Amino acid sequence: MNSEWSLDALYKGYDDPAYQQDFENLDTVINKFHAFAENLGQKSDNDTVVEYITLMEEFTFLISSLGNYTGLREATDTTDSETTSNINRLQAKVNATAKDSAKVDKYVANIANLEEIIATNDSLKEYTFFFNTQKNYVSHLLSDDVEEVIAKLNQSAGAAWSSLQQYLTSTVEVEYNNEKTTLSGIRNLAYSKDKEVRKSAYEAEIACYDKIKDAVSFSLNNIKSQVNTIAELRGYESPLAMTLSESHMSKETLDAMLTAMKEYMPKFHEYLKRKATILGYKNGLPWYELFAPLGENHTEYTTESAKEYLLKHFRNFADDLADMVEEAFDNSWIDFFPRKGKVGGAFCENLPMIKQSRVLTNFDGTFGDVVTLAHELGHAYHGLQIQEHRPLNLDYSMPVAETASTFNENVILDAAIHEAEGKDKLVLIESQLQDTTQIICDIYSRFLFESAVFERRKEEFLFSADLEQIMLDSQKQAFGDSLEEETLHPYMWVNKSHYYSEGLSFYNFPYAFGGLFARGLYSMYQQEGKDFVPKYRALLKATTVSSVEDVAKMAGIDLTKPDFWRQSLQSYSDEIDMFLELTK
């Protein structure tokens, strides 16, 4: 088993003839698209729509192949100048199409008999949802010239600020025990069995931010300012409204979920206070103890034992999931360990063009790392369900993006808890509560932080000290008095890449959505058994061609009312009660 992923199934390098040929093919498609844009109105509406889809499919395939390859290369080595050059080269080509794209998208969306054309062409019927979303998208487009300027300027604006944050956080050196380590490496020590290691690692992490916090604050300020401007120009009420529109999710659904979350937050505070008591703290749980393991028999995992563990439990749920996980481990889909230049955290990239995915983690051998693998491989399983869709039907929105990943967590943790006895059961229940508290309390703090930054950035520049205070205020609101105030984490905005995308704001509430939606679906699986699995696959497949509300309706769920969210949260509340009983 290789510890680093292989990208050879995409390209074997920047000098690979296939890579060079696809860049040439991209130029050809861009030129064809430009000619198409210049000659709009000279063909029948039917022929125009068919040619539009053909060109868009070709363009999407090439951009996805080239973009995923360069992006994955950058994720494991942000210091590689050749990769940076290739990303900029590709982005410049994409930006050059902005004016033509705006012109063509508007023209096609405004064809008077578009619905009739789609209805009478079997090939186009598959794109009904795509065309409907395009109509909404086009209604917010600016003039063709302005769209072109925005796209071209972004390369040296939002996209550049995002790269700066990624570069700084992946290369900053952390001084720890007279040695130098990476930020992702030091953050992994939060899961250590040793209290002194957890505390000293936290202190080393906090200290390292002094080197980069001011530069990163400029990244955050300028990205959020840019998004504020774009949202206003496009006629959205706010960046959040723009995000919800792009997510195919209603404000009613978000409000219903947040209402239920706030109702149940005190229950999670009870859990945190009890954990603090167990660990010997009187004034709340210190931040560096959030991931402290309870119990001495905390198993350490190798990548091989992690594979065996996941296969054992996923096989009981669905063979196709277990087979895919085995392929991921055996065929170098996963890049496991932290190293200098590699980004922190974890993610999964679906690669439908080769019917595979790639998973990045910073594996350190804890049970939490095994759960992280399960989570990211859930994204890969989601990709497996949608890979037979047409090229323009492959993007699922942010909220449903976390459904399969969090469902996988439920499969693994529930099986593990049921198998365990005594102290081992307590350790596993607490591990699940750790993760759930992150998607309820911590995610809510991130949502509050990002909302406040967007609002205040309209009127003022927010220096690091300002951002630190907003983060602390958000954490106090989300965690109440359950955490020790002196050790709250004022720099959580520095290390979370989710804040640093000019094209993807509020990548926080989707984690809560995915966690609670998946919990509800998992409860259905527990009731229905194997009969639920085909429904689950169909639901995942529909996520790229339906709104989140319509996807949920396939399972008989109304997301716009708090009731469903309360049911999911109540199941966690019951688990907290079990934890409190076991530790009283």
XYZ file of C-alpha atoms in Angstrom:
584
model
C 0.000 0.000 0.000
C 1.462 3.354 -1.027
C 1.344 6.178 1.502
C 1.017 8.811 -1.255
C -1.609 8.961 -3.955
C -0.889 8.420 -7.622
C -2.286 10.796 -10.227
C -1.022 8.726 -13.175
C -4.567 7.748 -14.144
C -5.064 11.431 -15.002
C -1.619 12.357 -16.319
C 1.901 11.117 -15.668
C 3.333 14.624 -15.349
C 3.337 18.042 -16.957
C 5.481 16.639 -19.768
C 2.993 13.815 -20.418
C 1.909 14.052 -24.102
C -1.692 13.469 -22.957
C -1.482 16.533 -20.679
C -0.018 18.675 -23.453
C -2.618 17.389 -25.903
C -5.506 18.218 -23.573
C -4.207 21.778 -23.245
C -4.198 22.002 -27.031
C -7.686 20.488 -27.144
C -8.824 23.095 -24.627
C -7.590 25.867 -26.926
C -9.525 24.272 -29.783
C -12.740 24.071 -27.765
C -12.326 27.670 -26.536
C -11.906 28.851 -30.137
C -14.985 26.868 -31.213
C -16.935 28.360 -28.322
C -15.842 31.878 -29.305
C -16.993 31.306 -32.891
C -20.278 29.924 -31.540
C -20.765 33.035 -29.388
C -20.006 35.316 -32.338
C -22.580 33.600 -34.562
C -25.529 33.322 -32.166
C -28.847 33.691 -33.948
C -27.679 32.246 -37.259
C -28.906 28.720 -36.541
C -32.242 27.354 -35.400
C -32.907 27.510 -31.676
C -32.890 23.699 -31.505
C -29.485 23.423 -33.217
C -28.137 26.227 -31.021
C -29.121 24.450 -27.790
C -27.709 21.112 -28.955
C -24.396 22.698 -30.011
C -24.257 24.641 -26.734
C -24.526 21.440 -24.704
C -21.935 19.664 -26.865
C -19.396 22.472 -26.447
C -20.094 22.811 -22.732
C -19.583 19.082 -22.197
C -16.250 19.138 -24.048
C -15.096 22.224 -22.161
C -16.176 20.843 -18.767
C -14.405 17.530 -19.343
C -11.107 19.194 -20.228
C -11.248 21.812 -17.475
C -12.105 19.142 -14.900
C -9.262 16.859 -15.998
C -6.613 19.566 -16.153
C -7.917 21.479 -13.123
C -8.172 18.446 -10.881
C -4.680 17.301 -11.800
C -3.022 20.642 -11.094
C -5.132 21.235 -7.972
C -4.250 17.830 -6.521
C -0.579 18.388 -7.293
C -0.724 21.721 -5.456
C -2.472 20.175 -2.420
C 0.502 17.912 -1.716
C 3.181 20.500 -2.539
C 2.201 24.156 -2.348
C 5.849 25.126 -2.928
C 6.039 23.625 -6.446
C 6.496 26.580 -8.816
C 5.757 24.463 -11.896
C 2.356 23.565 -10.496
C 1.617 27.188 -9.651
C 2.531 28.199 -13.210
C 0.269 25.539 -14.701
C -2.637 26.553 -12.458
C -2.235 30.183 -13.505
C -1.967 29.156 -17.158
C -5.179 27.145 -16.932
C -7.019 29.831 -14.973
C -6.072 32.435 -17.578
C -7.642 30.308 -20.305
C -10.828 29.847 -18.276
C -11.001 33.557 -17.497
C -10.658 34.371 -21.189
C -13.970 32.599 -21.837
C -15.949 34.670 -19.321
C -17.322 37.189 -21.818
C -18.352 34.518 -24.321
C -19.832 32.368 -21.560
C -21.959 35.210 -20.207
C -23.178 36.049 -23.714
C -24.029 32.444 -24.608
C -25.598 31.573 -21.234
C -27.898 34.587 -21.457
C -28.865 33.824 -25.039
C -29.696 30.168 -24.409
C -31.539 30.799 -21.132
C -33.751 33.385 -22.846
C -34.770 31.260 -25.841
C -38.568 31.608 -25.821
C -39.364 27.943 -26.512
C -36.461 26.444 -24.553
C -38.710 24.188 -22.469
C -40.354 22.836 -25.619
C -36.953 22.159 -27.213
C -35.824 20.253 -24.100
C -39.067 18.287 -23.865
C -38.816 17.041 -27.459
C -35.153 15.986 -27.318
C -34.312 12.920 -25.208
C -30.662 13.955 -25.035
C -31.578 17.339 -23.566
C -34.203 16.051 -21.114
C -31.424 14.853 -18.816
C -30.403 18.493 -18.468
C -33.770 19.868 -17.347
C -32.462 20.764 -13.884
C -29.293 22.199 -15.403
C -31.279 24.529 -17.657
C -33.529 25.601 -14.786
C -30.535 26.508 -12.627
C -28.926 28.265 -15.590
C -31.986 30.496 -15.896
C -31.623 31.547 -12.267
C -27.868 31.999 -12.687
C -28.297 34.139 -15.802
C -30.750 36.417 -14.004
C -27.837 37.527 -11.793
C -25.212 37.947 -14.509
C -23.802 41.373 -15.308
C -22.898 42.669 -18.754
C -20.616 40.463 -20.847
C -17.723 42.928 -20.559
C -18.055 43.217 -16.786
C -18.157 39.438 -16.376
C -14.942 39.220 -18.377
C -13.228 41.853 -16.222
C -14.343 40.140 -12.991
C -12.978 36.786 -14.144
C -9.648 38.193 -15.298
C -9.098 40.351 -12.222
C -9.964 37.454 -9.904
C -6.762 35.662 -10.836
C -4.740 38.370 -9.092
C -7.432 39.079 -6.483
C -9.521 36.454 -4.666
C -7.763 33.448 -6.179
C -4.343 34.907 -5.335
C -5.340 35.742 -1.741
C -6.624 32.181 -1.363
C -3.302 30.782 -2.591
C -1.458 32.984 -0.103
C -3.409 31.567 2.841
C -2.825 28.025 1.599
C 0.875 28.651 1.103
C 1.418 30.298 4.493
C -0.467 27.692 6.527
C 1.183 24.766 4.732
C 4.744 26.097 5.059
C 4.782 27.836 8.453
C 7.249 26.168 10.804
C 6.006 25.326 14.289
C 8.590 25.194 17.076
C 7.860 22.182 19.281
C 10.200 20.363 21.672
C 13.234 22.013 20.066
C 12.197 20.728 16.650
C 10.321 22.160 13.711
C 7.065 20.627 12.520
C 4.113 21.562 10.309
C 0.854 23.188 11.335
C -1.142 20.086 10.381
C 1.342 17.933 12.285
C 1.045 19.977 15.480
C -2.764 20.083 15.242
C -2.832 16.289 15.062
C -1.358 16.205 18.584
C -4.723 17.424 19.902
C -5.665 13.709 19.825
C -2.665 12.583 21.895
C -3.192 10.381 24.952
C -0.840 12.624 26.907
C -2.415 15.719 28.477
C 0.893 17.590 28.552
C 1.426 16.880 24.847
C -2.048 18.195 24.016
C -1.481 21.346 26.032
C 2.038 22.076 24.802
C 1.015 21.370 21.191
C -1.859 23.854 21.537
C 0.520 26.465 22.945
C 3.001 25.860 20.115
C 0.208 26.126 17.562
C -1.082 29.397 19.032
C 2.457 30.815 19.072
C 3.132 29.970 15.404
C 0.230 32.102 14.191
C 2.172 35.248 15.136
C 4.325 34.591 12.065
C 1.447 34.570 9.579
C -1.700 36.051 11.140
C -1.302 39.567 9.721
C -0.686 38.357 6.167
C -3.571 35.886 6.381
C -5.870 38.613 7.751
C -5.289 40.536 4.528
C -6.283 37.416 2.572
C -9.523 37.088 4.513
C -10.393 40.784 4.328
C -9.874 41.038 0.605
C -11.700 37.819 -0.247
C -14.730 38.770 1.849
C -14.711 42.314 0.457
C -14.669 40.912 -3.067
C -17.579 38.551 -2.334
C -19.571 41.409 -0.752
C -19.061 43.473 -3.908
C -19.930 40.647 -6.300
C -23.068 39.707 -4.328
C -24.261 43.316 -4.396
C -23.515 43.750 -8.106
C -25.389 40.543 -8.940
C -28.451 41.709 -7.029
C -28.313 39.319 -4.086
C -29.452 40.472 -0.672
C -26.230 39.166 0.883
C -23.384 36.672 0.363
C -25.474 34.158 2.338
C -28.397 34.617 -0.072
C -25.994 34.053 -2.975
C -24.623 30.914 -1.326
C -28.104 29.491 -0.707
C -29.091 30.143 -4.316
C -25.964 28.383 -5.581
C -26.625 25.558 -3.109
C -30.176 24.976 -4.400
C -31.366 25.369 -0.823
C -34.026 27.645 0.652
C -33.571 30.083 3.512
C -36.519 28.324 5.208
C -34.488 25.113 5.353
C -31.443 26.866 6.834
C -33.577 28.692 9.412
C -35.381 25.478 10.413
C -32.061 23.697 10.927
C -30.479 26.554 12.910
C -33.615 26.867 15.058
C -33.387 23.215 16.061
C -29.607 23.406 16.589
C -29.912 26.353 18.981
C -32.622 24.525 20.934
C -30.354 21.517 21.477
C -27.047 23.330 22.007
C -27.381 23.317 25.840
C -27.421 19.512 25.676
C -24.016 19.524 23.972
C -22.798 21.940 26.645
C -23.782 19.318 29.240
C -21.565 16.798 27.478
C -18.607 19.198 27.373
C -18.993 20.110 31.057
C -19.083 16.436 32.032
C -15.946 15.784 29.990
C -14.282 18.703 31.771
C -15.217 17.190 35.152
C -13.873 13.776 34.138
C -10.558 15.337 33.108
C -10.339 17.357 36.330
C -11.297 20.865 35.227
C -13.661 23.120 37.185
C -14.168 26.124 34.885
C -15.084 24.410 31.668
C -13.172 22.269 29.189
C -9.943 23.800 27.814
C -9.885 24.077 24.032
C -6.914 21.724 23.801
C -8.963 19.013 25.533
C -11.829 18.946 23.017
C -10.326 15.868 21.359
C -8.766 14.324 24.456
C -9.420 10.559 24.421
C -11.147 9.095 27.454
C -9.737 5.817 28.671
C -6.319 4.207 28.477
C -7.071 1.572 25.858
C -7.071 3.982 22.968
C -6.106 1.903 19.935
C -3.540 3.226 17.501
C -4.065 2.397 13.841
C -1.769 1.854 10.909
C -3.082 2.495 7.422
C -3.380 -1.267 6.982
C -5.373 -1.806 10.181
C -7.527 1.218 9.330
C -8.314 -0.407 5.982
C -9.280 -3.690 7.638
C -11.479 -1.898 10.153
C -13.347 0.074 7.493
C -13.826 -2.928 5.211
C -15.194 -5.036 8.052
C -17.939 -2.543 8.873
C -18.746 -1.206 5.406
C -19.167 -4.754 4.090
C -22.136 -5.156 6.425
C -23.787 -2.095 4.892
C -23.148 -2.483 1.161
C -20.717 -4.521 -0.926
C -20.192 -1.770 -3.496
C -19.070 0.617 -0.737
C -16.611 -1.927 0.678
C -15.292 -2.783 -2.803
C -14.688 0.906 -3.539
C -12.897 1.432 -0.206
C -10.647 -1.552 -0.923
C -9.823 -0.152 -4.345
C -9.023 3.239 -2.818
C -6.464 1.721 -0.423
C -4.962 -0.731 -2.912
C -4.765 1.526 -5.964
C -3.208 4.658 -4.455
C -6.265 6.880 -4.207
C -5.208 8.162 -0.760
C -2.418 10.505 0.344
C -2.121 9.696 4.040
C 0.560 11.527 6.025
C 1.446 15.170 6.778
C 4.607 16.647 5.275
C 5.965 20.091 4.630
C 4.220 21.812 1.729
C 1.140 19.592 1.966
C -2.108 21.294 2.951
C -3.683 20.488 6.302
C -7.018 18.853 7.014
C -8.658 16.335 4.733
C -10.693 16.340 1.533
C -11.912 14.128 -1.286
C -11.916 15.022 -4.981
C -14.284 13.093 -7.232
C -12.754 12.287 -10.626
C -15.715 11.062 -12.706
C -13.707 11.298 -15.928
C -11.694 8.261 -14.748
C -14.417 6.870 -12.452
C -12.237 7.284 -9.358
C -11.647 9.740 -6.498
C -8.627 10.987 -4.575
C -8.531 11.434 -0.791
C -6.102 13.621 1.165
C -5.704 13.170 4.918
C -3.091 13.971 7.552
C -3.236 10.535 9.164
C -1.751 10.137 12.637
C -3.063 6.748 13.743
C -5.954 7.755 16.015
C -9.488 6.418 15.835
C -10.498 9.926 14.780
C -8.236 9.539 11.745
C -10.039 6.301 10.851
C -13.360 8.155 11.079
C -11.893 10.905 8.881
C -11.001 8.281 6.284
C -14.549 6.930 6.488
C -15.873 10.476 6.027
C -13.754 11.254 2.969
C -14.437 7.844 1.426
C -18.123 8.693 1.820
C -17.515 11.543 -0.610
C -15.888 9.004 -2.927
C -18.969 6.770 -2.626
C -21.138 9.775 -3.488
C -18.950 10.207 -6.557
C -19.503 6.555 -7.441
C -23.276 7.103 -7.502
C -23.160 10.171 -9.771
C -20.367 9.216 -12.151
C -22.739 7.897 -14.832
C -24.439 11.288 -15.105
C -23.711 13.482 -18.121
C -20.727 15.897 -17.694
C -22.875 18.912 -16.779
C -24.797 16.921 -14.143
C -21.863 16.039 -11.895
C -21.830 18.865 -9.339
C -23.685 18.405 -6.071
C -24.334 21.476 -3.946
C -22.599 22.225 -0.638
C -25.348 21.058 1.767
C -25.822 17.593 0.272
C -22.057 17.307 -0.288
C -21.661 16.175 3.323
C -24.466 13.589 3.294
C -22.651 10.418 2.209
C -19.525 11.361 4.144
C -21.375 11.781 7.427
C -23.541 8.730 6.760
C -20.306 6.729 6.551
C -19.280 8.065 9.946
C -22.572 6.820 11.372
C -22.022 3.353 9.899
C -18.543 3.049 11.397
C -19.237 4.568 14.794
C -22.555 2.812 15.369
C -21.026 -0.574 14.558
C -18.039 0.118 16.768
C -20.197 1.231 19.702
C -22.409 -1.840 19.463
C -19.387 -4.158 19.435
C -17.690 -2.504 22.378
C -18.199 -3.140 26.081
C -17.399 -1.286 29.291
C -14.813 1.461 29.021
C -14.309 0.799 25.305
C -17.971 1.606 24.668
C -17.644 4.836 26.626
C -14.555 5.822 24.605
C -16.391 5.272 21.319
C -19.549 7.094 22.390
C -17.412 10.004 23.491
C -15.527 9.938 20.185
C -18.797 10.264 18.286
C -19.920 13.074 20.577
C -16.613 14.838 19.899
C -17.331 14.834 16.173
C -20.991 15.756 16.577
C -20.128 18.655 18.861
C -17.863 19.909 16.097
C -20.674 19.971 13.516
C -23.149 21.524 15.967
C -21.253 23.935 18.237
C -18.008 24.580 16.345
C -19.726 24.825 12.957
C -22.254 27.252 14.425
C -19.360 29.380 15.728
C -17.860 29.389 12.225
C -21.198 30.404 10.723
C -21.498 33.259 13.231
C -17.896 34.322 12.557
C -18.273 34.400 8.779
C -21.604 36.229 9.008
C -20.036 38.888 11.248
C -16.963 39.284 9.033
C -19.091 39.782 5.914
C -21.224 42.367 7.684
C -18.395 44.351 9.281
C -16.198 44.170 6.182
C -18.732 46.393 4.391
C -17.608 49.319 6.558
C -14.157 48.538 7.954
C -10.906 46.667 7.533
C -10.552 43.902 10.113
C -7.028 43.485 11.415
C -5.925 40.265 13.073
C -6.908 41.566 16.516
C -10.423 42.318 15.238
C -10.762 38.882 13.689
C -9.483 37.233 16.848
C -12.151 39.014 18.902
C -14.933 38.095 16.480
C -13.809 34.476 16.640
C -13.750 34.476 20.442
C -17.211 36.076 20.610
C -18.552 33.481 18.170
C -17.088 30.623 20.190
C -18.595 31.967 23.412
C -22.006 32.189 21.762
C -21.813 28.669 20.357
C -20.184 26.889 23.306
C -21.726 28.914 26.143
C -19.939 28.397 29.435
C -18.910 24.829 28.621
C -15.360 25.774 27.570
C -12.624 27.422 29.585
C -12.633 31.038 28.444
C -8.871 31.550 28.806
C -8.059 28.821 26.273
C -10.563 29.550 23.516
C -8.961 29.547 20.052
C -8.755 33.063 18.574
C -7.000 31.888 15.388
C -9.457 29.318 14.047
C -9.985 31.662 11.098
C -6.322 31.355 10.087
C -6.139 27.594 9.599
C -9.550 26.850 8.067
C -9.253 27.006 4.278
C -13.065 27.050 4.013
C -13.069 30.809 4.613
C -10.671 31.513 1.764
C -12.636 30.868 -1.412
C -13.995 33.777 -3.385
C -16.385 31.379 -5.121
C -17.614 29.342 -2.155
C -18.763 31.163 0.972
C -20.261 29.746 4.181
C -18.741 26.304 3.814
C -19.737 25.648 7.417
C -23.491 25.113 7.736
C -23.327 22.313 5.124
C -21.449 20.206 7.698
C -24.318 20.591 10.154
C -26.800 19.922 7.350
C -24.900 16.833 6.216
C -24.509 15.529 9.754
C -28.160 15.915 10.715
C -29.545 14.861 7.325
C -27.311 11.781 7.329
C -28.338 10.983 10.912
C -31.975 11.014 9.861
C -31.223 8.793 6.871
C -29.214 6.419 9.051
C -32.179 6.088 11.408
C -34.252 5.056 8.378
C -31.604 2.469 7.476
C -31.752 1.064 11.010
C -35.509 0.630 10.630
C -35.562 -0.698 7.045
C -32.296 -2.637 6.841
C -30.961 -3.663 3.420
C -34.155 -2.449 1.712
C -32.977 1.088 2.415
C -29.675 0.800 0.487
C -31.124 1.075 -3.069
C -33.145 4.129 -1.945
C -29.980 5.637 -0.509
C -28.067 5.145 -3.759
C -30.921 6.703 -5.751
C -31.064 9.648 -3.360
C -27.320 10.289 -3.724
C -27.581 10.066 -7.494
C -30.357 12.674 -7.470
C -28.300 15.227 -5.519
C -26.773 16.688 -8.690
C -30.099 17.113 -10.490
C -32.447 18.252 -7.703
C -32.792 20.895 -5.004
C -31.922 19.754 -1.491
C -35.596 19.905 -0.550
C -36.581 17.650 -3.474
C -33.816 15.175 -2.636
C -35.147 14.922 0.921
C -38.700 14.420 -0.340
C -37.499 11.171 -1.961
C -37.154 9.887 1.607
C -40.393 11.518 2.783
C -38.592 14.329 4.637
C -39.641 18.000 4.852
C -36.488 20.033 5.491
C -38.258 23.382 5.780
C -39.752 22.530 9.186
C -37.709 22.139 12.400
C -39.341 18.770 13.202
C -36.976 16.639 11.095
C -33.927 18.420 12.451
C -35.204 17.994 16.022
C -35.596 14.253 15.475
C -31.991 13.937 14.331
C -30.759 16.076 17.219
C -32.842 14.107 19.709
C -30.976 10.937 18.744
C -27.736 12.715 19.662
C -29.365 14.007 22.851
C -30.191 10.411 23.784
C -26.554 9.493 23.199
C -25.430 12.349 25.450
C -27.780 11.038 28.142
C -26.168 7.606 27.746
C -22.733 9.227 28.122
C -23.860 11.122 31.234
C -25.257 7.917 32.720
C -22.082 5.946 32.000
C -19.924 8.638 33.609
C -22.063 9.730 36.567
